[in-house]
Short mmCIF file of C-alpha atoms in Angstrom, two decimals:
data_model
loop_
_atom_site.label_atom_id
_atom_site.label_comp_id
_atom_site.label_asym_id
_atom_site.label_seq_id
_atom_site.Cartn_x
_atom_site.Cartn_y
_atom_site.Cartn_z
CA MET A 1 32.81 0.14 -5.03
CA LEU A 2 33.82 -0.31 -1.40
CA VAL A 3 31.28 -1.95 0.90
CA TYR A 4 31.11 -1.26 4.63
CA PRO A 5 28.84 -2.47 7.45
CA CYS A 6 26.24 -0.01 8.71
CA GLY A 7 24.01 0.01 11.78
CA LEU A 8 20.27 0.49 11.54
CA ASP A 9 18.44 1.91 14.58
CA VAL A 10 15.13 0.19 13.85
CA SER A 11 13.40 -2.32 16.11
CA SER A 12 13.49 -6.00 15.15
CA SER A 13 9.68 -6.00 15.31
CA ALA A 14 9.57 -3.62 12.33
CA LEU A 15 11.82 -5.97 10.35
CA ARG A 16 9.71 -9.00 11.26
CA PHE A 17 6.51 -7.16 10.37
CA LEU A 18 7.73 -6.06 6.95
CA SER A 19 9.27 -9.46 6.21
CA SER A 20 5.96 -11.16 6.99
CA ARG A 21 3.99 -8.75 4.80
CA LEU A 22 6.42 -9.23 1.92
CA ARG A 23 6.16 -13.02 2.17
CA GLU A 24 2.38 -12.73 1.97
CA HIS A 25 2.72 -10.39 -1.00
CA ARG A 26 5.03 -12.82 -2.78
CA ARG A 27 2.67 -15.73 -2.18
CA GLY A 28 -0.16 -13.65 -3.61
CA LEU A 29 1.91 -12.97 -6.74
CA GLY A 30 3.02 -16.59 -7.00
CA THR A 31 6.69 -15.60 -6.96
CA ARG A 32 9.03 -18.60 -7.04
CA TRP A 33 12.49 -17.05 -6.82
CA ARG A 34 14.04 -13.67 -6.04
CA ARG A 35 17.61 -12.45 -5.77
CA LEU A 36 16.90 -11.53 -2.13
CA SER A 37 14.76 -13.31 0.43
CA ALA A 38 11.79 -11.47 1.94
CA GLY A 39 13.85 -10.75 5.05
CA ARG A 40 16.73 -9.25 3.05
CA GLN A 41 14.32 -7.22 0.93
CA ALA A 42 12.75 -5.88 4.13
CA LEU A 43 16.18 -4.93 5.48
CA LEU A 44 17.00 -3.21 2.18
CA ALA A 45 13.81 -1.13 2.33
CA LEU A 46 14.34 -0.22 6.00
CA ALA A 47 17.91 0.90 5.27
CA HIS A 48 16.63 3.19 2.53
CA LEU A 49 13.83 4.67 4.64
CA ARG A 50 15.73 4.98 7.91
CA ASN A 51 19.16 6.09 6.71
CA GLY A 52 18.25 7.57 3.33
CA HIS A 53 20.98 5.63 1.55
CA PRO A 54 20.82 6.00 -2.27
CA TYR A 55 20.03 2.99 -4.44
CA VAL A 56 23.60 2.70 -5.77
CA GLN A 57 24.99 2.20 -2.27
CA LEU A 58 22.20 -0.17 -1.29
CA ALA A 59 22.69 -2.23 -4.44
CA ALA A 60 26.41 -2.62 -3.73
CA GLY A 61 25.80 -3.54 -0.09
CA PHE A 62 23.16 -6.18 -0.89
CA GLY A 63 24.84 -7.56 -4.01
CA VAL A 64 22.09 -6.67 -6.49
CA GLY A 65 21.73 -4.27 -9.39
CA THR A 66 20.64 -0.67 -8.89
CA THR A 67 17.41 -1.28 -10.80
CA THR A 68 16.67 -4.32 -8.64
CA ALA A 69 17.28 -2.31 -5.46
CA TYR A 70 14.90 0.40 -6.68
CA ARG A 71 12.23 -2.15 -7.59
CA TYR A 72 12.52 -3.96 -4.24
CA VAL A 73 12.28 -0.74 -2.23
CA THR A 74 9.32 0.53 -4.28
CA GLU A 75 7.49 -2.77 -3.81
CA ALA A 76 8.06 -2.77 -0.04
CA VAL A 77 6.96 0.87 0.29
CA GLU A 78 3.74 0.21 -1.62
CA VAL A 79 2.97 -2.86 0.51
CA LEU A 80 3.41 -0.80 3.68
CA ALA A 81 1.47 2.22 2.40
CA ALA A 82 -1.54 0.01 1.64
CA LEU A 83 -1.60 -1.05 5.31
CA ALA A 84 -1.38 2.45 6.81
CA PRO A 85 -4.42 3.57 8.86
CA THR A 86 -6.90 5.93 7.25
CA LEU A 87 -7.98 9.19 8.87
CA THR A 88 -11.31 7.66 9.90
CA GLU A 89 -9.59 4.67 11.51
CA ALA A 90 -7.12 6.90 13.34
CA VAL A 91 -9.84 9.21 14.68
CA ARG A 92 -11.97 6.23 15.69
CA GLY A 93 -9.04 4.89 17.70
CA ALA A 94 -8.49 8.32 19.26
CA SER A 95 -12.14 8.79 20.22
CA MET A 96 -11.48 7.26 23.64
CA LYS A 97 -8.79 9.82 24.38
CA ALA A 98 -9.44 13.16 26.04
CA PHE A 99 -8.15 15.05 22.98
CA VAL A 100 -5.69 14.87 20.10
CA LEU A 101 -2.97 17.21 18.88
CA LEU A 102 -2.81 18.56 15.33
CA ASP A 103 0.13 20.17 13.59
CA GLY A 104 1.62 20.59 10.13
CA THR A 105 5.22 19.94 9.17
CA LEU A 106 7.26 20.64 6.06
CA LEU A 107 9.24 17.83 4.44
CA PRO A 108 12.09 19.53 2.52
CA ILE A 109 12.43 18.64 -1.15
CA ASP A 110 15.02 19.32 -3.83
CA ARG A 111 13.43 22.00 -6.03
CA ILE A 112 14.53 25.14 -7.85
CA ALA A 113 13.33 28.65 -7.01
CA ALA A 114 10.87 28.65 -9.94
CA ASP A 115 8.75 25.91 -8.32
CA ARG A 116 6.56 28.36 -6.41
CA PRO A 117 3.75 25.93 -5.48
CA PHE A 118 6.26 24.00 -3.37
CA TYR A 119 7.78 27.03 -1.63
CA SER A 120 6.72 27.59 1.96
CA GLY A 121 6.82 31.25 2.94
CA LYS A 122 6.68 30.24 6.61
CA HIS A 123 9.74 27.99 6.45
CA LYS A 124 11.52 29.85 3.62
CA LYS A 125 12.24 26.65 1.71
CA HIS A 126 10.70 24.21 -0.76
CA GLY A 127 8.86 21.24 0.64
CA MET A 128 5.67 19.25 1.06
CA ASN A 129 3.04 19.97 3.72
CA VAL A 130 2.09 16.96 5.86
CA GLN A 131 -0.52 17.15 8.62
CA VAL A 132 0.15 15.13 11.78
CA ILE A 133 -2.32 13.92 14.43
CA ALA A 134 -0.86 12.82 17.77
CA SER A 135 -2.17 11.45 21.04
CA PRO A 136 -2.04 13.55 24.25
CA SER A 137 1.29 11.87 25.06
CA GLY A 138 2.76 12.82 21.67
CA ARG A 139 2.46 9.42 19.97
CA LEU A 140 2.05 9.58 16.21
CA LEU A 141 -1.47 8.44 15.26
CA TRP A 142 -1.82 9.55 11.65
CA ALA A 143 -0.01 11.45 8.91
CA SER A 144 -1.76 12.96 5.91
CA PRO A 145 -1.01 12.73 2.20
CA ALA A 146 1.54 15.33 1.14
CA LEU A 147 0.47 18.66 -0.37
CA PRO A 148 2.71 21.38 -1.90
CA GLY A 149 4.53 23.46 0.71
CA ALA A 150 2.70 26.68 -0.27
CA VAL A 151 -0.55 25.24 1.12
CA HIS A 152 -1.43 26.76 4.51
CA ASP A 153 -2.03 24.41 7.45
CA VAL A 154 -5.71 25.22 7.94
CA ARG A 155 -6.38 24.79 4.23
CA ALA A 156 -4.55 21.45 4.23
CA ALA A 157 -6.59 20.30 7.24
CA ARG A 158 -9.80 21.17 5.40
CA GLU A 159 -8.72 19.48 2.17
CA HIS A 160 -7.90 16.27 4.01
CA GLY A 161 -11.21 16.37 5.87
CA ILE A 162 -9.49 16.43 9.25
CA ILE A 163 -11.68 19.13 10.80
CA ASP A 164 -14.96 17.54 9.72
CA THR A 165 -13.85 14.05 10.78
CA LEU A 166 -12.82 15.24 14.24
CA ALA A 167 -16.08 17.16 14.63
CA THR A 168 -18.18 14.16 13.56
CA ALA A 169 -16.39 11.94 16.08
CA ASP A 170 -16.63 14.72 18.71
CA VAL A 171 -12.89 14.57 19.40
CA ASN A 172 -11.38 17.73 20.83
CA CYS A 173 -8.22 18.90 19.11
CA TRP A 174 -5.45 21.29 20.19
CA ALA A 175 -3.65 23.18 17.42
CA ASP A 176 -1.51 26.29 16.96
CA LYS A 177 -2.37 29.72 15.51
CA GLY A 178 -1.98 28.38 11.99
CA TYR A 179 -5.45 26.85 12.35
CA GLN A 180 -7.28 30.08 13.22
CA GLY A 181 -10.84 29.92 11.91
CA ALA A 182 -10.83 26.13 11.54
CA GLY A 183 -13.96 25.75 13.67
CA GLY A 184 -15.38 22.41 14.71
CA THR A 185 -13.63 20.90 17.73
CA VAL A 186 -10.26 22.51 16.95
CA ARG A 187 -9.00 24.69 19.80
CA VAL A 188 -6.43 27.40 19.07
CA PRO A 189 -4.75 30.01 21.32
CA TYR A 190 -5.90 33.62 21.53
CA ARG A 191 -4.56 35.73 18.71
CA GLY A 192 -2.71 39.00 19.17
CA ARG A 193 0.49 40.46 20.56
CA TRP A 194 1.35 39.14 24.00
CA GLU A 195 1.25 42.56 25.68
CA THR A 196 -2.23 43.27 24.30
CA LEU A 197 -3.75 40.08 25.75
CA SER A 198 -5.44 40.11 29.13
CA ALA A 199 -3.97 38.20 32.06
CA GLY A 200 -6.59 35.49 31.60
CA GLN A 201 -5.85 35.14 27.89
CA GLN A 202 -2.12 34.93 28.57
CA ALA A 203 -2.74 32.17 31.11
CA VAL A 204 -4.87 30.26 28.59
CA ASN A 205 -2.18 30.60 25.90
CA ARG A 206 0.54 29.37 28.27
CA SER A 207 -1.53 26.33 29.20
CA HIS A 208 -2.39 25.72 25.55
CA ALA A 209 1.28 25.86 24.53
CA LYS A 210 2.27 23.32 27.23
CA ILE A 211 -0.38 20.87 26.06
CA ARG A 212 0.30 21.33 22.36
CA ALA A 213 4.10 21.09 22.68
CA LEU A 214 3.98 17.29 22.80
CA VAL A 215 2.93 17.15 19.15
CA GLU A 216 6.59 17.87 18.34
CA GLN A 217 7.37 14.34 19.48
CA ALA A 218 5.11 12.97 16.73
CA VAL A 219 6.77 15.22 14.15
CA ALA A 220 10.20 14.09 15.38
CA THR A 221 9.09 10.46 15.07
CA LEU A 222 8.20 11.04 11.43
CA LYS A 223 11.48 12.80 10.66
CA SER A 224 13.59 10.23 12.51
CA TRP A 225 13.34 8.38 9.19
CA ARG A 226 16.15 10.28 7.50
CA LEU A 227 14.83 9.87 3.98
CA LEU A 228 12.06 12.35 4.89
CA ARG A 229 14.55 15.02 5.95
CA ARG A 230 15.64 15.74 2.39
CA LEU A 231 13.54 14.17 -0.34
CA ARG A 232 15.01 13.98 -3.84
CA CYS A 233 12.36 11.81 -5.45
CA SER A 234 9.29 12.81 -7.45
CA THR A 235 6.73 14.70 -5.38
CA THR A 236 4.12 12.14 -6.49
CA ARG A 237 5.91 9.45 -4.45
CA ILE A 238 6.14 11.35 -1.17
CA THR A 239 2.67 10.38 0.06
CA VAL A 240 3.39 6.64 -0.18
CA LEU A 241 6.72 7.15 1.63
CA VAL A 242 4.98 8.96 4.48
CA GLN A 243 2.28 6.29 4.68
CA ALA A 244 4.93 3.54 4.72
CA VAL A 245 6.75 5.21 7.61
CA LEU A 246 3.44 5.64 9.47
CA CYS A 247 2.66 1.94 9.02
CA LEU A 248 6.08 0.89 10.31
CA HIS A 249 5.74 3.14 13.34
CA GLN A 250 2.31 1.76 14.18
CA ALA A 251 3.53 -1.81 13.76
CA SER A 252 6.67 -1.41 15.87
CA SER A 253 4.97 0.51 18.69
CA ALA A 254 1.83 -1.64 18.94
#
């Protein structure tokens, strides 16, 4: 197999953070020797998450077996996922802000047409529903566990306890029409055809859309990790991948 150099658009702080966590993990396990150092293992995991390179290519590039590459990436992902903030922690940190932004996004997966629970009628494709909470400036604060793509946004928000947690913390939240009927502190635009709304309602919806638009920056941050743009792994592993990416983002932007 031919090997070629490849750039990785990830901050050095993310590499240092993951390397440090892996060294701590190895000390906890009492590991004496590995084929790759903690720093090289961290780089291997970041290359997989950021660029979505398959294990065969990663193994060739780092001079290890495919099974070893898979094991190293899985270990790093699990270490990161365990450090990701919980919903309660994220909302507690956002309680000092004027409001937060809530939106759902679909992470495309490789599934056949028969897998109806994973088919999103809204997006017309198979995927996993992930709820995203962002700051007023569009910074990613929290990402939820993944649910099948057929789950509606407001139902997903209820299942994750997002609405109740925001209401308990008295944090105002701006969301789109997909959260109609959510209640609590969730604010949604007026429903109905544009021409049937009053001038005041149209003005409110325009203002609402301008405020809420910044949540797309948080969604883009999540999907800048190319592995999440087209997932080919088991759906049971997607949650830990999302949590790992969330942890890396929090660590590199702190």
